[in-house]
PDB file of C-alpha atoms in Angstrom:
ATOM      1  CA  UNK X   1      80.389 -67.835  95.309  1.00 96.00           C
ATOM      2  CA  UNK X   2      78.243 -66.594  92.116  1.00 98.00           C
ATOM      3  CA  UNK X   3      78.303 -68.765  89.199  1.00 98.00           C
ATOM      4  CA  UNK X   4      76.282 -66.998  85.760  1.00 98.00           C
ATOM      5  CA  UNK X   5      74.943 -70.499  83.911  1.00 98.00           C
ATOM      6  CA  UNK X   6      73.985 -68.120  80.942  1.00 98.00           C
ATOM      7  CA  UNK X   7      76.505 -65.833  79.040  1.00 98.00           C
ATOM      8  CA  UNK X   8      77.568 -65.529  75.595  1.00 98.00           C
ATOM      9  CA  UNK X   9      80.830 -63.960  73.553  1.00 97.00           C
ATOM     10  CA  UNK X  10      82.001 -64.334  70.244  1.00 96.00           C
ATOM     11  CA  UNK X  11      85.728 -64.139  68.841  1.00 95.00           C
ATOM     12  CA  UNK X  12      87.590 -61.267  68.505  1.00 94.00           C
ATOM     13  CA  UNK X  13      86.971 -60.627  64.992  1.00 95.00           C
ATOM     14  CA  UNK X  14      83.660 -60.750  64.796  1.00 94.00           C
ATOM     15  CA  UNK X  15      81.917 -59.982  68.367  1.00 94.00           C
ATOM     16  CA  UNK X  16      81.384 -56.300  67.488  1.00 95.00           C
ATOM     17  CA  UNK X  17      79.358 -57.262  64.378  1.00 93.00           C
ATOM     18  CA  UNK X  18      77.657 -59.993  66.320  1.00 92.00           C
ATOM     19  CA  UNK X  19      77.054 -57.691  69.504  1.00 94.00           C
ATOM     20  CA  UNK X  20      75.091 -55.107  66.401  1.00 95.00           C
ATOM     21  CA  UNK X  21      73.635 -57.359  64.847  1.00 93.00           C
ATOM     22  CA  UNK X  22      72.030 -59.392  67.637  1.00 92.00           C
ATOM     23  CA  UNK X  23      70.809 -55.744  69.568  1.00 89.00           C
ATOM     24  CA  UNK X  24      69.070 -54.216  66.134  1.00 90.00           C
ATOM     25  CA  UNK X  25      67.158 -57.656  65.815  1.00 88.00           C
ATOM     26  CA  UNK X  26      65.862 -57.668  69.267  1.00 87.00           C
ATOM     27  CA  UNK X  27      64.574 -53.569  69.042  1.00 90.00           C
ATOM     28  CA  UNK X  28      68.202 -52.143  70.333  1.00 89.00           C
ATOM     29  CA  UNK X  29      68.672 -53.684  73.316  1.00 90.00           C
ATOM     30  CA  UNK X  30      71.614 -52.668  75.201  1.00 92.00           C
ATOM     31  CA  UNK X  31      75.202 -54.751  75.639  1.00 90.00           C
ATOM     32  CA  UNK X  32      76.622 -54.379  79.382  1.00 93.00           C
ATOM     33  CA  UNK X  33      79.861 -56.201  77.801  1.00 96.00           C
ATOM     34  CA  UNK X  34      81.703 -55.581  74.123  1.00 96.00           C
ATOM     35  CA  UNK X  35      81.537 -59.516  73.496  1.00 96.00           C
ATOM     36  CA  UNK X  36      84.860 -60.659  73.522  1.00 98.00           C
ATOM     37  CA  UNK X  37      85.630 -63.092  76.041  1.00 97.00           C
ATOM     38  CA  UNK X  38      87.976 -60.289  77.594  1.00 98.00           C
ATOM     39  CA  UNK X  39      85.249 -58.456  77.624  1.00 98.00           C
ATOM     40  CA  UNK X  40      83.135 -61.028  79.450  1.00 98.00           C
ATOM     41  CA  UNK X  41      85.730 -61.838  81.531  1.00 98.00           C
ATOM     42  CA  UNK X  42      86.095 -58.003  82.978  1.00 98.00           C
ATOM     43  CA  UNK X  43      82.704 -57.650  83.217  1.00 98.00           C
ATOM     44  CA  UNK X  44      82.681 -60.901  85.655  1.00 98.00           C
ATOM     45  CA  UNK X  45      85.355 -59.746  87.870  1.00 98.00           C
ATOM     46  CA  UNK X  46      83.859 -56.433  87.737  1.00 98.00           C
ATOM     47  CA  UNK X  47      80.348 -57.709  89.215  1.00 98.00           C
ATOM     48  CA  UNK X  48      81.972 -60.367  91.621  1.00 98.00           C
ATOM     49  CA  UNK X  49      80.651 -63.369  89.708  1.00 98.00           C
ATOM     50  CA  UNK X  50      83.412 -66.218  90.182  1.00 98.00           C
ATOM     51  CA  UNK X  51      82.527 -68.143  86.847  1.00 98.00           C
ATOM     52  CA  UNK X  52      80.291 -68.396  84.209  1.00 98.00           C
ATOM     53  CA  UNK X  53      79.322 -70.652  81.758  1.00 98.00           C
ATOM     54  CA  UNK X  54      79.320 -69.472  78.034  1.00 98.00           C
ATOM     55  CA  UNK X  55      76.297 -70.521  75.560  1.00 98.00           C
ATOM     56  CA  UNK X  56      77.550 -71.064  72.169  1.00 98.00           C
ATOM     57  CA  UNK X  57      74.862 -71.467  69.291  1.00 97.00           C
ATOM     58  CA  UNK X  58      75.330 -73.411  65.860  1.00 97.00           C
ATOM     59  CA  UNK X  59      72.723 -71.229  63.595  1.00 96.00           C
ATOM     60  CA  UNK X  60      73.775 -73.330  60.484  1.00 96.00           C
ATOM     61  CA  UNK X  61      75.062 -76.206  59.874  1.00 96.00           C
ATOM     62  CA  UNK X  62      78.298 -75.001  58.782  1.00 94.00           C
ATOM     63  CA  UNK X  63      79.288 -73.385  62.156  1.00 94.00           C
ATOM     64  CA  UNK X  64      79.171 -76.433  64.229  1.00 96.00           C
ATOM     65  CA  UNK X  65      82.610 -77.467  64.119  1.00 97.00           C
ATOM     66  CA  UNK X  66      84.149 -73.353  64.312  1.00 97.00           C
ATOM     67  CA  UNK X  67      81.795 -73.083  66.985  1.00 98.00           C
ATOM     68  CA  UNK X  68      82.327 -75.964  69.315  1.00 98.00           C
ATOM     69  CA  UNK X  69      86.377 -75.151  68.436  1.00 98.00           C
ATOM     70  CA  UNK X  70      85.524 -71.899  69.833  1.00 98.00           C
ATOM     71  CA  UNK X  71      83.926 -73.295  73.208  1.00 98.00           C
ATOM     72  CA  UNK X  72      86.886 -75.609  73.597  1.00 98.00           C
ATOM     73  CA  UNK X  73      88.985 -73.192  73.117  1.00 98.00           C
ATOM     74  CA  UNK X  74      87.882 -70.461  75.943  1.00 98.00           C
ATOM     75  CA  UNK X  75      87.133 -73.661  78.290  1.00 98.00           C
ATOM     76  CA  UNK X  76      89.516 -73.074  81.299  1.00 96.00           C
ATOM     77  CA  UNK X  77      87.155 -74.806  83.418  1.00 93.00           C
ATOM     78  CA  UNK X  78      87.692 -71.728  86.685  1.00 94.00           C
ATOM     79  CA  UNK X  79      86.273 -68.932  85.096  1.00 97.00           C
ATOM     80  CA  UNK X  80      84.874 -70.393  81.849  1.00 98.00           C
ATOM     81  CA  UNK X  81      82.819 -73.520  81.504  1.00 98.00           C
ATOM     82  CA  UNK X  82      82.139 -73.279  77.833  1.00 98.00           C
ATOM     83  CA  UNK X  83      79.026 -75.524  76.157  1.00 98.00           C
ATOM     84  CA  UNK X  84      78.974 -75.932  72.568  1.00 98.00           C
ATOM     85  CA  UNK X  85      76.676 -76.757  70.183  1.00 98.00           C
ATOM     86  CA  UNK X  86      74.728 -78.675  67.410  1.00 98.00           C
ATOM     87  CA  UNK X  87      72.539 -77.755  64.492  1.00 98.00           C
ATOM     88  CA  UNK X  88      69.756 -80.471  65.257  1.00 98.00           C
ATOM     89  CA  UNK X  89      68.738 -80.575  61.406  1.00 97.00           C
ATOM     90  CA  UNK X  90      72.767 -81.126  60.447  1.00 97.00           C
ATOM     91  CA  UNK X  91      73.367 -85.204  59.258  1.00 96.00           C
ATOM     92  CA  UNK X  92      76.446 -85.391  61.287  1.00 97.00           C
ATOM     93  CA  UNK X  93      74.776 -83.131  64.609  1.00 98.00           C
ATOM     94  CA  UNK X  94      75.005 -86.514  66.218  1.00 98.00           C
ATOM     95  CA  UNK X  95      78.623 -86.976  65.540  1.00 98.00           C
ATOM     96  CA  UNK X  96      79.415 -83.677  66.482  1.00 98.00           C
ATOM     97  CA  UNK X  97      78.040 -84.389  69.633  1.00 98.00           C
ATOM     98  CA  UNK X  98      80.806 -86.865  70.093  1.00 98.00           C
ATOM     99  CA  UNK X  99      82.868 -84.530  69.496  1.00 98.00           C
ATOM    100  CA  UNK X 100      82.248 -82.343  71.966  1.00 98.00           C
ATOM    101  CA  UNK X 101      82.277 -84.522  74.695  1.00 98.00           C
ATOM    102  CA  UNK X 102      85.679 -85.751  73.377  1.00 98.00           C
ATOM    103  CA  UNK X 103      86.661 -81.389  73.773  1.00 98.00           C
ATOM    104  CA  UNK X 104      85.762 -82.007  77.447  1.00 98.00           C
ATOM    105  CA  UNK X 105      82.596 -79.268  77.036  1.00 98.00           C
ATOM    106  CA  UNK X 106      80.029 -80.248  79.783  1.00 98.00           C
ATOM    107  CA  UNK X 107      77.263 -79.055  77.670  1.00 98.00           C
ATOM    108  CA  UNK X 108      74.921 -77.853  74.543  1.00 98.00           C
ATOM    109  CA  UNK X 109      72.779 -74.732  74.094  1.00 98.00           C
ATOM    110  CA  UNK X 110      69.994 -75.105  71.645  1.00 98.00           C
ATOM    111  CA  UNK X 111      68.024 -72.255  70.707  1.00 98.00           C
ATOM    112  CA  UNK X 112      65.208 -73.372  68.329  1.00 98.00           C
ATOM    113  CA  UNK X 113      64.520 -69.936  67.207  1.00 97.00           C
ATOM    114  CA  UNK X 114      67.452 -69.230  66.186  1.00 96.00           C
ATOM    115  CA  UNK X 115      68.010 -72.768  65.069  1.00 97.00           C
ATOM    116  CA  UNK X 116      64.562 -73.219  63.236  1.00 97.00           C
ATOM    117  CA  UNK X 117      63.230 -76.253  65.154  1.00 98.00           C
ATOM    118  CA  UNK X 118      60.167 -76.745  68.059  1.00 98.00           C
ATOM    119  CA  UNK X 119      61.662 -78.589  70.707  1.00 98.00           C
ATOM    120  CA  UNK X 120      58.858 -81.278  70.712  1.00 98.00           C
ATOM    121  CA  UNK X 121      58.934 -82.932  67.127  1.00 98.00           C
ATOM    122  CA  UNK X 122      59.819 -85.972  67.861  1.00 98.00           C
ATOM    123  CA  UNK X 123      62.513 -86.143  65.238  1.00 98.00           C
ATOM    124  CA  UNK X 124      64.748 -84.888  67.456  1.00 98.00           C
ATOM    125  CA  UNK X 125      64.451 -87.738  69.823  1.00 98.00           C
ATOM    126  CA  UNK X 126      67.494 -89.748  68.804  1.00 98.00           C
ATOM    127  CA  UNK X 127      69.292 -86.230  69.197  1.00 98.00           C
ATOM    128  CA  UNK X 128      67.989 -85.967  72.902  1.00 98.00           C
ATOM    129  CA  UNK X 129      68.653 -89.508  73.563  1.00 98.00           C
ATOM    130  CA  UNK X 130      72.032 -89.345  72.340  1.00 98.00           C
ATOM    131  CA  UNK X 131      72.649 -86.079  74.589  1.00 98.00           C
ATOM    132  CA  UNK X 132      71.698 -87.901  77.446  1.00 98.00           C
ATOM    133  CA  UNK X 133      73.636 -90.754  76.210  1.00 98.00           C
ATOM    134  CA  UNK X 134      77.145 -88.694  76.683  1.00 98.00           C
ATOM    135  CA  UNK X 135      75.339 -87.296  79.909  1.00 98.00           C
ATOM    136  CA  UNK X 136      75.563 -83.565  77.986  1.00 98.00           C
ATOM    137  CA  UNK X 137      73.563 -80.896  80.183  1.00 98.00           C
ATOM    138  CA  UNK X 138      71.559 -79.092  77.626  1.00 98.00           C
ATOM    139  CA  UNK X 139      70.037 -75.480  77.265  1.00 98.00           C
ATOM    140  CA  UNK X 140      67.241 -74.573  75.675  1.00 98.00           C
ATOM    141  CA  UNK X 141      66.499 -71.390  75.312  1.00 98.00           C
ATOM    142  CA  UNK X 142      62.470 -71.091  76.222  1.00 98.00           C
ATOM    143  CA  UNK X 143      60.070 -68.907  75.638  1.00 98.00           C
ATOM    144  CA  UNK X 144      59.492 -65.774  73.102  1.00 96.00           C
ATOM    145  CA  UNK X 145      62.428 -64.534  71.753  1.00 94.00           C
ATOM    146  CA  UNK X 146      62.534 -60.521  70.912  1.00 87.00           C
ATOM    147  CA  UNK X 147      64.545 -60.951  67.327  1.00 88.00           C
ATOM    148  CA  UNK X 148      61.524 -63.272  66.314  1.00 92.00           C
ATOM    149  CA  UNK X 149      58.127 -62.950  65.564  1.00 93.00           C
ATOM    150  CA  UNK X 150      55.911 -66.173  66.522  1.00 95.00           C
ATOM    151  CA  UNK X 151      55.511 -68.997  66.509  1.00 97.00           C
ATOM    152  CA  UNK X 152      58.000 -69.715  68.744  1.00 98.00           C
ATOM    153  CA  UNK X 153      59.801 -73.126  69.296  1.00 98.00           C
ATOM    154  CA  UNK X 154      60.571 -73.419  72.908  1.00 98.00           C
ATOM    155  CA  UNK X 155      57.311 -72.529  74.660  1.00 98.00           C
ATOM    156  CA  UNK X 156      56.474 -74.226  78.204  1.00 98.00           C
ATOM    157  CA  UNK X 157      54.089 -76.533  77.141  1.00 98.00           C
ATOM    158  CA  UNK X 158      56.293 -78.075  74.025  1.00 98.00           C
ATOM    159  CA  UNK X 159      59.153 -78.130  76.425  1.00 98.00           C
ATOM    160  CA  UNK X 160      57.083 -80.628  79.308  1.00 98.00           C
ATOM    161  CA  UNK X 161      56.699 -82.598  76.348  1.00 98.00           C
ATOM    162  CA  UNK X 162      60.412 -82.580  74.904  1.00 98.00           C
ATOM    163  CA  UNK X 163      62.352 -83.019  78.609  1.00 98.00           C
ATOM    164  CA  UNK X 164      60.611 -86.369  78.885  1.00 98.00           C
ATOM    165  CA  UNK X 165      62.498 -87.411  76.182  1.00 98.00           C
ATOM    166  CA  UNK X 166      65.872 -86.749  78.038  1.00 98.00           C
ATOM    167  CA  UNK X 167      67.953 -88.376  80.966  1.00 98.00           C
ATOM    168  CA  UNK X 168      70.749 -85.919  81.577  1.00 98.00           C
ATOM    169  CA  UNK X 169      69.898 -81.977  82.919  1.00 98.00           C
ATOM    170  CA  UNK X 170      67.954 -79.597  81.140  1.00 98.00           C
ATOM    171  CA  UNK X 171      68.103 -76.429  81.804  1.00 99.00           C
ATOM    172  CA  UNK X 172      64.811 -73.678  80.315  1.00 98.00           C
ATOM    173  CA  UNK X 173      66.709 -70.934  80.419  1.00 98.00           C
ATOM    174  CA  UNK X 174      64.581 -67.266  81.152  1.00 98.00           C
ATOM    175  CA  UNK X 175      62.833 -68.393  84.268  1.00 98.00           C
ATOM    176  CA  UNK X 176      61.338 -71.146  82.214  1.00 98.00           C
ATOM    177  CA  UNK X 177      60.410 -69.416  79.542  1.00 98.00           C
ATOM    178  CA  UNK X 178      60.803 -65.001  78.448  1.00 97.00           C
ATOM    179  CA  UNK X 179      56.972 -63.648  78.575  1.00 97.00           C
ATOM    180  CA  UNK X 180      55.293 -67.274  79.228  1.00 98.00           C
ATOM    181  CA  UNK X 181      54.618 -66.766  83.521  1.00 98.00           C
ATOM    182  CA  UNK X 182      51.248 -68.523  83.227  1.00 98.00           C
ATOM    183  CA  UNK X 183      52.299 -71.730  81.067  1.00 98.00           C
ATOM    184  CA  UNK X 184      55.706 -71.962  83.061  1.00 98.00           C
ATOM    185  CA  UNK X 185      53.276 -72.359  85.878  1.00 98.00           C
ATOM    186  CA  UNK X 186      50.943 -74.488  84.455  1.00 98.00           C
ATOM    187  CA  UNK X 187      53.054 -76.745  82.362  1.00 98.00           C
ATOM    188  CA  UNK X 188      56.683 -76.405  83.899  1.00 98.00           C
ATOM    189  CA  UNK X 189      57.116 -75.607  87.710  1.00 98.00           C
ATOM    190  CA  UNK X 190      57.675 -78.921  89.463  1.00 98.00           C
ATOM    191  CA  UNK X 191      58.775 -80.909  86.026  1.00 98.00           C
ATOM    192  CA  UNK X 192      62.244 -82.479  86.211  1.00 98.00           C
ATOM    193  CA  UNK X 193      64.094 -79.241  84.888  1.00 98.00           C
ATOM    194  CA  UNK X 194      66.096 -76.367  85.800  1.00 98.00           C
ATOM    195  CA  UNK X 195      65.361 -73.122  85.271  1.00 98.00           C
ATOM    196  CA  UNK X 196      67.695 -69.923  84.933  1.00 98.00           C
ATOM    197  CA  UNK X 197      67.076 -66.839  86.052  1.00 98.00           C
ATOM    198  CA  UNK X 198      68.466 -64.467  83.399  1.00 98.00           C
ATOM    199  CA  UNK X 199      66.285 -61.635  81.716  1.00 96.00           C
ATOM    200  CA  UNK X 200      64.157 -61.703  84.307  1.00 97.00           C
ATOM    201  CA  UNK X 201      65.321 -58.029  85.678  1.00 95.00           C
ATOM    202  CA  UNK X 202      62.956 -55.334  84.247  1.00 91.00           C
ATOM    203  CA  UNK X 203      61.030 -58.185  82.747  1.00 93.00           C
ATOM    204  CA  UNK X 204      59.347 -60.233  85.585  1.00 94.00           C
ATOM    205  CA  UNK X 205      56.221 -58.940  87.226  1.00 96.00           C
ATOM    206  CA  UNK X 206      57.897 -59.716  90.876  1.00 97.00           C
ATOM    207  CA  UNK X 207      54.986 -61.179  91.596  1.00 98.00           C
ATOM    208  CA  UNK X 208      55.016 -64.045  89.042  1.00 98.00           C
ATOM    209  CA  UNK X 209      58.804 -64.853  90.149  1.00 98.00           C
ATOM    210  CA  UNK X 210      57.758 -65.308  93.688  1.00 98.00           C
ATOM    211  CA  UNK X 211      55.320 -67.668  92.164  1.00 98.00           C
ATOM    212  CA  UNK X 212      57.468 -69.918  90.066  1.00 98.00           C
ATOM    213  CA  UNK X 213      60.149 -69.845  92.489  1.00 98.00           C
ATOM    214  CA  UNK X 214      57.715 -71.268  95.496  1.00 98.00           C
ATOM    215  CA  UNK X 215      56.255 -73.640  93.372  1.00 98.00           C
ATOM    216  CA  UNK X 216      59.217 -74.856  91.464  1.00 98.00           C
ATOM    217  CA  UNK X 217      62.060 -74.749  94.406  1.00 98.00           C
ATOM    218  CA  UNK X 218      65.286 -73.276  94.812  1.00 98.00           C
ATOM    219  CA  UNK X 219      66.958 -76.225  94.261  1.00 98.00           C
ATOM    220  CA  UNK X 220      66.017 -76.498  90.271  1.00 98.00           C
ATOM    221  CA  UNK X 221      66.870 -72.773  89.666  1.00 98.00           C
ATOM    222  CA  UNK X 222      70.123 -71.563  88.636  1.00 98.00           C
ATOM    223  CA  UNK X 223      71.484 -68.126  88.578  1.00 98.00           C
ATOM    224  CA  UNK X 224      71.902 -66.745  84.986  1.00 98.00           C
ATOM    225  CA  UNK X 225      72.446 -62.964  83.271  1.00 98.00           C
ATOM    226  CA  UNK X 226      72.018 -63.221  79.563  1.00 98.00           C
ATOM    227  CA  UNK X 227      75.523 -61.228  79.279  1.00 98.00           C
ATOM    228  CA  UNK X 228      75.722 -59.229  77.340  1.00 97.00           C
ATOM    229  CA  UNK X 229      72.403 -58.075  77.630  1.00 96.00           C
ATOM    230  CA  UNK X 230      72.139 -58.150  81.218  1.00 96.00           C
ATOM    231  CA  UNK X 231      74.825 -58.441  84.165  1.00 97.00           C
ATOM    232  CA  UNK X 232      74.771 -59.676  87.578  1.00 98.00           C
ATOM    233  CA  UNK X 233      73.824 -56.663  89.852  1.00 98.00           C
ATOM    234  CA  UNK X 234      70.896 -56.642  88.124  1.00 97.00           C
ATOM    235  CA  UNK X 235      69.635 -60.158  88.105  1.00 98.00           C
ATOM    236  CA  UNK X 236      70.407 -60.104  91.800  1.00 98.00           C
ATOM    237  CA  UNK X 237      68.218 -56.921  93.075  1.00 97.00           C
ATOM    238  CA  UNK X 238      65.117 -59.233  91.429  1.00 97.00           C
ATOM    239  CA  UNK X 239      65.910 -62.342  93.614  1.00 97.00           C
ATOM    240  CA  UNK X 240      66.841 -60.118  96.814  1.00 97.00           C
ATOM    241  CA  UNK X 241      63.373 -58.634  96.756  1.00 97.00           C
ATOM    242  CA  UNK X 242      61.883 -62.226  97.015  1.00 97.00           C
ATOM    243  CA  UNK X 243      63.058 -62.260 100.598  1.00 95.00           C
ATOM    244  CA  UNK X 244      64.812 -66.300  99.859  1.00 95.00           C
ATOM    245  CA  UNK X 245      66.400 -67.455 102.849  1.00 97.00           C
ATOM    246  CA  UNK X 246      70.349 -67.461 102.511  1.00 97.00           C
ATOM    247  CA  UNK X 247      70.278 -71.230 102.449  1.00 98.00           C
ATOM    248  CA  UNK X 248      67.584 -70.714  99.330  1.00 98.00           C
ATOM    249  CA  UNK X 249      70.339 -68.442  97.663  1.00 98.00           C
ATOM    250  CA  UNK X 250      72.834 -70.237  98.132  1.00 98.00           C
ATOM    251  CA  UNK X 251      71.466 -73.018  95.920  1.00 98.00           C
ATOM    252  CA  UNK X 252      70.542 -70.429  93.177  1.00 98.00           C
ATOM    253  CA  UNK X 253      73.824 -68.470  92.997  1.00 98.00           C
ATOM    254  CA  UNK X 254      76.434 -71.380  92.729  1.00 98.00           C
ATOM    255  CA  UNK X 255      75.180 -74.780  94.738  1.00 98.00           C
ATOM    256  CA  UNK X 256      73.131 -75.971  92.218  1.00 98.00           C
ATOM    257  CA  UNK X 257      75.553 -74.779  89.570  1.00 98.00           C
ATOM    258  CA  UNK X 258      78.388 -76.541  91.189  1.00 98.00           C
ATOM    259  CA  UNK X 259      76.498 -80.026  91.354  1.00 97.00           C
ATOM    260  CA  UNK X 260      75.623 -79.635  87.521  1.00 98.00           C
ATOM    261  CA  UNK X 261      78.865 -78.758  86.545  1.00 98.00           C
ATOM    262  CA  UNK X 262      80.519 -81.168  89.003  1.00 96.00           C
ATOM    263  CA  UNK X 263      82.976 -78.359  90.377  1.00 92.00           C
ATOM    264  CA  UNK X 264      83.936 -78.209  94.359  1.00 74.00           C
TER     265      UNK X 264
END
């Protein structure tokens, strides 16, 4: 079984304007899906990936309720495990949250770039706490992000500081953290967090991944893609070339996956 923890799509009506938008900001990356969630879907059964879970984002206040309607929406809970979302800075993000544990969504993405927040301030402490209240998995994402220019609010060492403050899973999405190998090492590996494994195709010295997977453990990474901007074939020929045992991807494709989302 191959479970992606890290895809996005948008509604119909406006995923071709999000898809363009979201690839001239980041330098024209390429799309490997058209951003429906038809779209996403094909591309799943077309790369033998059995589910996936779909990261949402609240970049305003505003969206939060659309957005988390959205996720519940799309939530089938086989092939879709959709997470909303909260815009930390919003007055009611802590209602909202509620709210989408009442929808039945397992969990939030945060993206503080996008979002306009570093992860450790501690004002966002009750927010944590109250995620971890409604045990919520959250997902940051970490590291640089290519649409931005720095400073950036979800590097490795602010995030060792801000998953102390939380009691349900977090997840650093990007192998710990896009362009941060060093400080992932130094401030992340062996930390009570997960790590995804999307983006790292093309992006990852091999090297550096060998590294952070020895010294973090198989059993705190999770198999992501970044769809649309990446798919599954690709993400895979990185972690084949590590030489993991099968039992070692087994735990990164779906086992770990399956005990966070608490699917059979």
């Amino acid at each position: 079984m191959l479970i992606d923890f890290h895809t996005h799509c948008f509604p119909d009506k406006i995923a071709a304007r999000a898809i363009e938008k979201l690839a001239d900001a980041s330098g024209g990356i390429e799309n490997y899906a058209d951003g429906t969630v038809e779209g996403l879907k094909n591309r799943l059964a077309q790369d033998g990936v059995d589910a996936a879970v779909v990261l949402n984002i609240a970049t305003n206040a505003r969206q939060q309720k659309s957005v988390n309607d959205f996720a519940a929406q799309i939530n089938d809970e086989k092939m879709i495990f959709a997470f909303g979302s909260v815009y930390p800075d919003s007055p009611d993000a802590l209602d909202e949250l509620d709210r989408i544990k009442e929808l039945g969504l397992k969990g939030v993405k945060l993206h503080p770039d996008y979002q306009g927040f570093f992860v450790d301030d501690p004002k966002w402490k009750p927010l944590y706490k109250k995620i971890s209240s409604l045990g919520l998995i959250t997902v940051f994402h970490a590291g640089m992000d290519y649409g931005y220019a720095p400073p950036y609010g979800g590097m490795p060492e602010a995030m060792a500081r801000a998953i102390e403050w939380f009691d349900s899973p977090v997840v650093a999405a990007h192998w710990g953290g896009i362009n941060c190998n060093e400080d992932v090492l130094k401030h992340l590996c062996g930390k009570n967090v997960y790590f995804d494994v999307s983006m790292g195709y093309n992006m990852m010295p091999k090297a550096y991944a060998a590294m952070i997977l020895e010294k973090h453990g198989p059993e705190r990474m999770v198999f992501g893609t970044d769809s649309p901007w990446r798919c599954a074939p690709q993400e895979m020929r990185l972690l084949k070339s590590l030489g993991i045992s099968g039992a070692e991807m087994e735990m990164i494709s779906s086992g770990n996956a399956k005990r966070l989302l608490g699917i059979e």
